[in-house]
XYZ file of C-alpha atoms in Angstrom:
555
model
C -15.924 -105.082 -55.855
C -17.702 -101.469 -55.730
C -20.973 -101.915 -53.871
C -23.686 -99.190 -52.849
C -23.218 -97.760 -49.719
C -25.829 -98.419 -46.918
C -28.436 -95.964 -46.019
C -27.233 -92.783 -47.295
C -25.878 -90.334 -44.851
C -24.424 -87.769 -47.423
C -25.499 -87.143 -51.021
C -23.643 -85.594 -53.574
C -25.072 -84.644 -57.006
C -23.345 -83.085 -59.702
C -21.378 -81.175 -57.031
C -18.703 -78.702 -58.442
C -16.362 -76.606 -56.532
C -13.760 -73.739 -58.079
C -11.196 -72.022 -56.373
C -11.616 -68.149 -57.021
C -8.782 -68.236 -59.523
C -11.044 -70.815 -61.504
C -8.980 -74.042 -60.809
C -11.379 -76.814 -60.286
C -10.984 -78.860 -57.166
C -13.967 -81.088 -57.971
C -16.298 -81.241 -61.054
C -19.729 -82.502 -61.418
C -19.237 -85.389 -58.583
C -21.976 -87.501 -57.962
C -22.453 -90.256 -55.068
C -23.279 -91.069 -51.539
C -21.613 -91.896 -48.145
C -23.244 -94.322 -46.130
C -23.981 -94.370 -42.134
C -21.616 -95.970 -40.183
C -17.597 -95.480 -40.424
C -16.185 -94.585 -44.030
C -12.573 -94.309 -44.740
C -12.442 -91.672 -47.416
C -8.859 -92.222 -49.618
C -7.324 -90.704 -52.674
C -4.303 -89.328 -53.771
C -2.971 -85.841 -52.571
C -5.209 -83.226 -54.457
C -8.059 -85.609 -55.460
C -10.182 -83.101 -53.576
C -10.856 -85.046 -50.422
C -10.299 -82.211 -47.615
C -12.305 -80.057 -49.907
C -15.044 -82.312 -50.011
C -15.184 -82.652 -46.177
C -15.265 -78.639 -46.075
C -18.442 -78.704 -48.466
C -19.914 -81.197 -46.364
C -19.733 -79.366 -43.253
C -20.562 -75.916 -44.848
C -17.298 -74.304 -44.593
C -17.107 -74.040 -48.302
C -20.363 -73.327 -50.696
C -20.189 -75.430 -53.824
C -19.771 -73.486 -57.123
C -22.579 -75.729 -58.531
C -24.732 -78.977 -57.766
C -25.796 -79.907 -54.245
C -24.853 -81.755 -51.048
C -27.397 -83.390 -49.131
C -26.742 -84.051 -45.372
C -28.137 -83.199 -41.823
C -27.361 -79.914 -40.565
C -25.748 -81.267 -37.333
C -22.297 -81.965 -38.614
C -18.736 -81.741 -36.841
C -15.829 -81.542 -38.567
C -11.838 -81.717 -37.104
C -9.745 -79.972 -39.781
C -6.319 -81.432 -41.235
C -4.378 -78.653 -39.455
C -5.601 -77.882 -36.076
C -4.927 -74.042 -35.644
C -5.518 -73.011 -32.231
C -5.023 -70.038 -29.749
C -2.844 -71.161 -27.271
C -4.529 -69.160 -24.376
C -7.799 -70.808 -24.958
C -9.285 -72.917 -22.505
C -9.447 -76.405 -23.117
C -13.378 -76.140 -21.977
C -13.588 -73.806 -24.912
C -12.056 -76.175 -27.363
C -14.593 -78.731 -25.963
C -17.528 -76.427 -26.461
C -18.637 -76.306 -23.127
C -16.882 -73.247 -21.765
C -20.239 -71.326 -21.142
C -22.206 -74.044 -19.391
C -19.293 -74.996 -17.247
C -18.642 -71.676 -16.146
C -22.231 -71.002 -15.093
C -22.699 -74.396 -13.474
C -19.692 -73.888 -11.475
C -20.636 -70.355 -10.402
C -24.141 -71.739 -9.316
C -22.667 -74.270 -7.253
C -20.443 -71.708 -5.549
C -23.607 -70.062 -4.433
C -24.043 -67.473 -7.432
C -27.766 -67.411 -8.223
C -27.818 -64.803 -11.068
C -30.546 -65.751 -13.915
C -28.047 -65.572 -16.365
C -26.137 -68.505 -15.255
C -29.167 -70.697 -14.880
C -29.649 -69.649 -18.755
C -26.579 -70.630 -19.769
C -26.623 -74.135 -17.910
C -30.147 -74.932 -19.509
C -30.415 -78.594 -19.167
C -26.561 -79.301 -18.884
C -26.219 -79.673 -15.295
C -24.024 -82.934 -16.020
C -21.688 -80.774 -18.217
C -18.493 -81.307 -16.366
C -19.145 -85.066 -15.300
C -19.733 -85.735 -19.116
C -16.932 -83.905 -20.148
C -14.657 -85.930 -17.684
C -15.787 -89.050 -19.204
C -15.041 -88.022 -22.904
C -11.841 -87.013 -21.739
C -10.966 -90.044 -19.931
C -11.932 -92.186 -23.132
C -9.521 -90.152 -25.068
C -6.985 -90.876 -22.318
C -6.817 -87.510 -20.912
C -6.648 -86.620 -17.058
C -9.745 -84.770 -15.568
C -7.342 -81.715 -15.046
C -7.288 -81.335 -18.980
C -10.445 -79.446 -18.366
C -8.832 -76.564 -16.496
C -5.949 -76.029 -18.705
C -5.097 -74.177 -21.645
C -4.583 -75.472 -25.341
C -0.865 -74.224 -24.781
C -0.266 -76.621 -22.126
C -1.073 -79.697 -24.035
C 0.893 -81.364 -26.540
C -0.219 -81.432 -30.268
C -1.333 -84.604 -30.126
C -3.344 -83.973 -26.960
C -4.858 -80.881 -28.720
C -6.219 -82.976 -31.337
C -7.567 -85.894 -28.817
C -9.396 -83.143 -26.811
C -10.653 -81.596 -29.689
C -12.231 -85.169 -30.629
C -13.429 -85.407 -27.161
C -15.296 -82.191 -27.868
C -16.755 -83.440 -30.828
C -17.981 -86.773 -28.878
C -19.430 -84.843 -25.947
C -21.568 -82.737 -28.609
C -22.621 -86.159 -30.379
C -23.215 -84.710 -33.949
C -25.352 -87.141 -36.374
C -22.293 -86.687 -38.614
C -18.522 -86.414 -37.867
C -15.754 -85.581 -40.295
C -12.029 -86.318 -39.222
C -9.532 -85.084 -41.645
C -6.191 -86.866 -41.264
C -6.664 -87.104 -37.295
C -3.288 -89.405 -36.537
C -0.870 -86.866 -37.913
C 0.450 -85.456 -34.574
C -0.657 -88.572 -32.408
C 1.873 -90.827 -30.806
C 1.580 -94.531 -30.585
C -0.182 -94.453 -27.385
C -2.636 -91.553 -28.808
C -3.304 -93.900 -31.987
C -4.231 -96.634 -29.763
C -6.758 -94.426 -27.845
C -8.255 -93.179 -31.078
C -8.694 -96.650 -32.529
C -10.865 -97.471 -29.357
C -12.860 -94.284 -29.828
C -13.497 -94.959 -33.495
C -14.319 -98.636 -32.664
C -17.145 -97.351 -30.518
C -18.253 -94.373 -32.387
C -21.837 -93.864 -32.716
C -23.258 -92.079 -35.727
C -22.014 -91.211 -38.938
C -18.064 -90.874 -39.131
C -15.767 -90.002 -42.304
C -12.385 -90.457 -41.788
C -9.542 -89.074 -44.202
C -6.326 -90.617 -43.529
C -3.126 -92.323 -44.768
C -3.009 -94.477 -41.656
C -3.770 -97.927 -42.827
C -4.334 -99.143 -39.209
C -7.059 -96.716 -38.861
C -8.519 -97.391 -42.105
C -8.774 -100.869 -41.091
C -11.121 -99.941 -38.607
C -13.715 -98.529 -41.085
C -17.099 -100.319 -42.448
C -16.735 -98.874 -45.982
C -13.948 -97.320 -48.037
C -14.772 -94.351 -50.454
C -12.408 -93.669 -53.157
C -11.977 -89.972 -54.681
C -10.438 -90.765 -58.216
C -10.300 -88.911 -61.263
C -13.222 -86.702 -60.073
C -15.424 -90.036 -59.399
C -16.579 -91.200 -56.014
C -16.776 -94.826 -55.534
C -17.693 -96.621 -52.344
C -16.492 -100.110 -51.482
C -17.964 -102.385 -48.727
C -14.864 -103.365 -46.400
C -11.972 -101.692 -44.706
C -8.881 -100.551 -46.679
C -7.080 -103.791 -47.054
C -10.356 -105.404 -48.724
C -10.596 -102.109 -51.246
C -6.858 -102.746 -51.891
C -7.002 -106.374 -52.605
C -9.853 -105.846 -54.915
C -8.202 -102.685 -56.671
C -5.069 -104.589 -56.952
C -6.865 -107.431 -58.788
C -9.049 -105.172 -60.843
C -6.091 -103.543 -62.003
C -4.568 -106.958 -62.949
C -7.483 -107.982 -64.938
C -7.470 -104.550 -66.559
C -3.780 -104.722 -67.669
C -4.478 -108.022 -69.065
C -7.551 -106.881 -70.805
C -5.448 -103.947 -72.290
C -2.661 -106.575 -73.587
C -5.425 -108.768 -75.358
C -6.980 -105.749 -76.810
C -3.773 -104.575 -78.212
C -2.822 -107.901 -79.485
C -6.485 -108.147 -81.194
C -5.855 -104.446 -82.607
C -2.464 -105.372 -84.084
C -4.058 -108.643 -85.738
C -6.695 -106.567 -87.110
C -4.248 -104.214 -88.791
C -2.166 -107.163 -90.064
C -5.384 -108.435 -91.663
C -6.265 -105.087 -93.018
C -2.801 -104.679 -94.954
C -3.392 -108.237 -96.185
C -6.713 -107.734 -97.552
C -5.111 -104.733 -99.143
C -2.285 -106.548 -100.596
C -4.986 -109.373 -102.012
C -7.039 -106.586 -103.603
C -3.816 -104.856 -105.008
C -2.961 -108.344 -106.611
C -6.156 -109.017 -107.962
C -6.430 -105.417 -109.775
C -2.971 -106.037 -111.115
C -4.048 -109.373 -112.415
C -7.256 -107.875 -114.034
C -5.462 -105.274 -115.877
C -2.739 -107.508 -117.295
C -5.714 -109.795 -118.560
C -7.377 -107.046 -120.106
C -4.065 -105.820 -121.791
C -3.428 -109.161 -122.917
C -7.105 -109.393 -124.179
C -7.346 -113.245 -122.776
C -10.977 -112.757 -121.969
C -13.711 -110.868 -124.021
C -14.004 -107.048 -123.052
C -17.780 -107.818 -121.878
C -16.420 -110.431 -119.299
C -13.320 -108.435 -118.026
C -15.684 -105.408 -117.474
C -17.870 -107.775 -115.480
C -15.243 -109.308 -113.592
C -13.835 -105.800 -112.982
C -16.974 -104.462 -111.681
C -17.334 -107.818 -109.334
C -13.585 -107.169 -108.132
C -14.634 -103.435 -107.233
C -17.457 -104.726 -105.178
C -15.667 -107.360 -103.420
C -12.743 -104.975 -102.975
C -15.247 -102.688 -101.164
C -17.054 -105.363 -99.058
C -13.387 -106.504 -97.894
C -12.263 -102.823 -97.177
C -15.793 -102.074 -95.036
C -15.047 -105.239 -93.079
C -11.317 -104.870 -92.457
C -12.531 -101.172 -91.425
C -15.381 -102.380 -88.953
C -13.097 -104.871 -87.220
C -10.258 -102.603 -86.960
C -12.561 -99.868 -85.633
C -14.137 -102.238 -83.064
C -10.539 -103.504 -82.118
C -9.351 -99.963 -81.496
C -12.963 -99.061 -79.432
C -12.122 -102.304 -77.240
C -8.716 -100.972 -76.645
C -9.570 -97.600 -75.870
C -12.248 -99.037 -73.223
C -9.469 -101.518 -71.780
C -6.775 -98.541 -71.504
C -9.556 -96.468 -69.650
C -9.762 -99.232 -66.984
C -5.860 -99.020 -66.505
C -5.070 -96.432 -64.065
C -2.310 -94.032 -65.216
C -1.881 -91.993 -61.964
C 0.973 -89.456 -62.312
C 3.180 -90.431 -59.333
C 6.546 -88.930 -58.268
C 9.722 -90.416 -59.034
C 12.361 -90.362 -56.618
C 15.923 -91.225 -57.620
C 18.306 -90.473 -54.953
C 21.924 -89.808 -55.794
C 24.668 -92.088 -54.379
C 26.557 -90.086 -51.593
C 29.450 -92.700 -51.175
C 29.045 -93.361 -47.382
C 31.558 -96.406 -46.469
C 30.437 -98.673 -43.935
C 32.674 -97.534 -41.561
C 31.988 -94.025 -41.682
C 30.565 -92.327 -38.333
C 27.834 -90.376 -39.866
C 26.177 -88.958 -36.022
C 25.988 -89.298 -32.335
C 23.154 -88.941 -30.289
C 23.539 -88.875 -26.280
C 21.574 -88.464 -23.162
C 24.622 -87.598 -21.217
C 24.934 -91.242 -19.783
C 25.399 -93.089 -23.066
C 25.976 -92.196 -26.646
C 24.577 -94.095 -29.854
C 26.796 -93.725 -32.942
C 25.176 -93.943 -36.562
C 27.573 -95.273 -38.649
C 27.645 -96.001 -42.430
C 24.284 -96.449 -44.327
C 22.137 -97.420 -41.360
C 18.510 -96.793 -40.937
C 17.674 -95.716 -37.205
C 14.412 -94.685 -36.143
C 13.779 -92.466 -33.097
C 10.506 -93.021 -31.349
C 8.902 -91.523 -28.213
C 5.839 -89.963 -26.524
C 4.626 -86.463 -28.136
C 6.775 -84.058 -25.811
C 9.701 -86.436 -25.422
C 12.098 -84.085 -27.361
C 12.436 -85.885 -30.400
C 11.992 -82.993 -32.919
C 14.596 -80.574 -30.629
C 16.983 -83.349 -30.737
C 16.611 -83.593 -34.654
C 16.933 -79.644 -34.658
C 20.218 -79.849 -32.593
C 21.844 -82.554 -34.894
C 21.037 -80.601 -37.735
C 22.389 -77.330 -36.327
C 25.566 -79.045 -35.412
C 25.911 -80.710 -38.822
C 29.020 -78.615 -39.491
C 30.681 -80.386 -36.551
C 34.105 -81.513 -37.573
C 34.780 -85.185 -38.225
C 37.449 -85.303 -35.583
C 37.653 -85.383 -31.612
C 39.056 -82.569 -29.708
C 40.976 -83.214 -26.093
C 37.748 -81.966 -24.212
C 35.159 -84.432 -26.273
C 35.729 -88.214 -25.927
C 35.684 -90.187 -29.104
C 32.058 -91.847 -29.044
C 33.609 -95.000 -30.731
C 36.816 -95.774 -28.836
C 37.426 -98.760 -26.480
C 33.845 -100.004 -26.192
C 32.469 -103.639 -26.744
C 29.359 -102.298 -28.296
C 29.724 -99.740 -31.101
C 26.156 -98.314 -30.554
C 26.470 -97.189 -26.825
C 28.842 -96.513 -24.154
C 29.220 -94.772 -20.862
C 30.733 -91.215 -21.100
C 32.875 -89.345 -18.764
C 31.658 -86.057 -19.867
C 28.643 -84.853 -21.253
C 28.922 -84.200 -25.272
C 26.786 -82.105 -27.528
C 23.253 -84.098 -27.247
C 23.363 -84.368 -31.039
C 26.257 -84.411 -33.418
C 26.624 -84.785 -37.088
C 30.172 -85.891 -38.111
C 29.256 -84.826 -41.710
C 28.149 -81.235 -42.943
C 26.150 -83.107 -46.055
C 22.778 -83.343 -43.977
C 19.445 -83.026 -45.418
C 16.414 -82.559 -43.114
C 12.838 -82.579 -43.764
C 11.069 -80.731 -40.646
C 7.535 -81.801 -39.789
C 6.178 -78.799 -40.504
C 7.667 -78.203 -43.992
C 9.116 -74.811 -43.070
C 12.725 -73.909 -44.173
C 11.528 -72.899 -47.599
C 11.725 -69.146 -48.953
C 7.742 -68.449 -49.504
C 8.479 -65.349 -51.831
C 10.866 -67.274 -54.099
C 9.805 -69.628 -56.811
C 9.769 -73.436 -56.782
C 12.929 -73.664 -58.954
C 14.744 -70.867 -57.125
C 13.976 -72.955 -53.724
C 15.613 -75.917 -55.438
C 18.544 -74.122 -56.953
C 19.355 -72.866 -53.401
C 20.223 -76.567 -52.687
C 21.861 -77.256 -55.659
C 23.568 -74.132 -57.179
C 25.718 -75.727 -59.204
C 23.121 -77.519 -61.245
C 21.768 -75.968 -64.366
C 18.159 -74.488 -64.322
C 17.001 -76.821 -67.261
C 18.475 -79.962 -65.414
C 16.549 -78.935 -62.389
C 13.586 -78.214 -64.355
C 13.851 -82.044 -65.332
C 14.278 -83.228 -61.920
C 11.287 -81.260 -60.540
C 9.224 -82.787 -63.227
C 9.998 -85.868 -61.224
C 8.040 -84.506 -58.500
C 5.036 -83.669 -60.865
C 6.301 -80.099 -60.425
C 6.038 -79.163 -64.152
C 5.505 -76.010 -66.619
C 4.397 -72.772 -64.902
C 4.234 -74.242 -61.524
C 7.994 -74.176 -61.261
C 8.025 -70.424 -61.217
C 4.945 -69.678 -59.039
C 6.121 -68.421 -55.439
C 6.208 -71.201 -52.742
C 3.353 -68.824 -51.016
C 0.906 -69.779 -53.657
C 1.109 -73.352 -53.681
C -0.946 -75.901 -51.879
C 0.181 -78.058 -48.855
C 0.651 -81.051 -51.178
C 2.905 -79.003 -53.525
C 4.568 -77.288 -50.677
C 5.816 -80.741 -49.304
C 6.865 -82.169 -52.728
C 9.072 -78.688 -53.309
C 10.302 -79.534 -49.534
C 11.274 -83.132 -50.476
C 12.723 -82.003 -54.038
C 14.859 -79.574 -52.464
C 16.388 -82.244 -49.920
C 16.610 -85.108 -52.219
C 18.209 -83.216 -55.262
C 20.493 -81.049 -53.088
C 24.017 -81.009 -54.554
C 26.375 -82.364 -53.043
C 24.008 -85.167 -51.943
C 23.260 -85.497 -48.453
C 25.198 -88.454 -46.522
C 22.674 -88.214 -43.678
C 18.855 -87.751 -44.326
C 17.004 -86.588 -41.021
C 12.907 -87.238 -41.671
C 10.662 -85.624 -39.067
C 7.541 -87.568 -39.578
C 7.728 -87.790 -43.142
C 4.617 -89.477 -44.022
C 2.076 -86.931 -42.275
C 1.391 -84.908 -45.457
C 1.784 -88.153 -47.842
C -0.847 -89.676 -49.758
C -0.397 -94.017 -49.658
C 0.901 -94.262 -53.073
C 3.671 -91.531 -52.553
C 4.424 -93.190 -49.367
C 5.276 -96.147 -51.329
C 7.525 -94.385 -53.697
C 9.367 -92.807 -50.498
C 10.001 -96.202 -49.349
C 11.591 -97.637 -52.393
C 13.784 -94.435 -52.627
C 14.948 -94.897 -49.069
C 15.476 -98.435 -49.946
C 17.908 -97.582 -52.288
C 19.478 -94.682 -50.790
C 23.188 -95.587 -49.787
C 23.462 -92.818 -47.118
C 22.589 -92.975 -43.662
C 18.988 -92.405 -42.564
C 17.626 -90.861 -39.046
C 13.772 -91.171 -39.107
C 11.256 -89.871 -36.225
C 7.745 -91.399 -36.825
C 5.036 -92.845 -35.198
C 3.758 -94.766 -38.289
C 4.554 -98.361 -37.299
C 3.813 -99.539 -41.021
C 5.812 -97.078 -42.306
C 9.058 -97.942 -40.047
C 8.391 -101.617 -40.740
C 9.142 -101.235 -44.473
C 12.277 -99.144 -43.899
C 14.260 -102.173 -42.852
C 15.368 -100.356 -39.690
C 18.961 -101.262 -38.221
C 18.485 -99.566 -34.783
C 15.207 -98.162 -33.027
C 15.950 -95.586 -30.190
C 13.207 -94.541 -27.778
C 13.633 -90.961 -26.405
C 11.695 -90.833 -23.049
C 11.994 -88.622 -19.885
C 15.159 -87.100 -21.291
C 16.971 -90.840 -21.672
C 17.577 -92.687 -24.977
C 17.209 -96.722 -24.807
C 17.430 -99.355 -27.460
C 14.116 -100.822 -28.562
C-alpha cells in the first residue's frame, strides 16, 4: 500500500511547469521523495524526465517549489556528447588531472597547484570508479568517440560517483547498455551511497530500489518496496476497485428501479383517489384529507428515493475514480500470410548461414559494438534481394542436416532478406520526414489506404485530432516513437518480416506489454535485437543468435 517516504530528500509543493506554448507538463504536484534508492515510474508523457530536470535545476518551475540540496547530479536520458571530448572531461576531472600530471613531470607552475587543490589522488580515485564500472584504466586517456554508447554512459555514471553528490538522478540509464554493462550498473546501484532516483522501464533495475514512486494523473505517490511489490499492490488495488465499481453500479441500478417502482405506486394511489372522488364513495372533506396525506407521502417517497439514488450515484463516481482508465495504444497487426516453409531471411558470418523461416521469432544478442545494428541495416538494405538463388550464390537451405546453419563454400551477403516486405524500426527512431505531418509520414508507408482510415488507425496509437497534422519535428520523443511504430505496423502491404532494434528503449512498461501482445499475435517473422532479457523472455523466441567478434553462434 502507499507509504510515506523515509526522511525526505526532495519535497515538491504545488509544483507546476508549463512549456513555452502553454502545454502543462506538471500541474500542482505535491509530495516527497525519500533518501535511499527510489525508482520513479509512470507512463510515457507523465512528466518523469521533466521532474528530474526540475530537481536538478535544469528547468525552472512555472509555479510552486522544489526543495532539495544544491548538490544534485543528473544523467540525462539522451547522452549527447562531443566525440572529441576527453573521458577525463566527462568525469569532471580534466583540469586537476592535467595539473597533477604536469606537477609530477616537473612543472611547478603555481597555477597547477591551484588547479589541483586537495585532489592529489584524483587519478587513483578515477581509476577506482572506472574499474567499478567495468572500464579499464586507459579509459581515462581516451576520447568519448573511442567508447561505445554503453561505455560512455558507464563513464558518465563513474564521473557522478567520483563527484559523490548528495542526490543523483538517472534517466533511463540502461537504454544503451549491453548485458554485461547492465550487470555492472546493477552492482553500482546496489552499493550506491546518497540519494538515488532512477527513471527506468528496466524491471531488473527497478527491483533494486528501496521505494517505488509513481507519477500518475498529476499525482506523485510513494510506495515502500521495489517494483514487484508496487505492481502487486496496484494489481490487487485495481481488482478491488473494479469490484467496488461493479457493486456500486449494481446498487445504483437497484435504487433506480426502486425509484421507478415508487413513482408507479404514487401514480396508482393518485389514480385510485381520483376515481374514489369522482364516484363520491367518501365524503368530500375525507377525500381532501386523504389527497393531502397522499401528496405528503408521495413527496417524502420521492425525496427518499432521490436521496438514495444520489448517494448511489456518488458512490459509483467515487468507485469509478479508483479504477484507472489509462489510455493505451492498441496494436492490431495485419496477417502477412507467411507460410511455415517460407524462407524469410539469411544471416551469415562467412562460415555458417542461419535461415529465418516462416513466422519464427529470432533474437540477435551480443555486446555493445559487436555489429548487431550494422547487420540489421545490411539486412534491410538487401530486402529487395530476389527470392531465388543465382549460380554464384549457394542456397542456404539446400542439402544440410540442420536447416538453421551450414558450411558455405563462398561468402554470401552477410544479411539477406528473401522478401521485399520488411518493416524496420531502428534504435534511434530515425527515417521519419521531420517536415511532413504525422498523417503524411504514415501514408508514405500505406499510400493505398484512405486518409480517414489512416486517422482511425492512428487513433489506436493515441495520435488524434490536430496532432496528426503537426510536423514530426514538433513532437515529443514518445510521440515520435509512436509515429515510427504506427508507420511500421500499419504499412500496406503488411510486412512479412519485422526487424526491431532495441524496441523497448523508448517504451513505458504498459506499452511494452501491448507490444508483446501484438507480436505474439503477429503471424510474420520477427528479428529483434535487445538487451532486455525480460522482454525477450515474453516473446516465445524460437532461436537466439549471439554476434561476437564477427562470428554468429546459437545460444
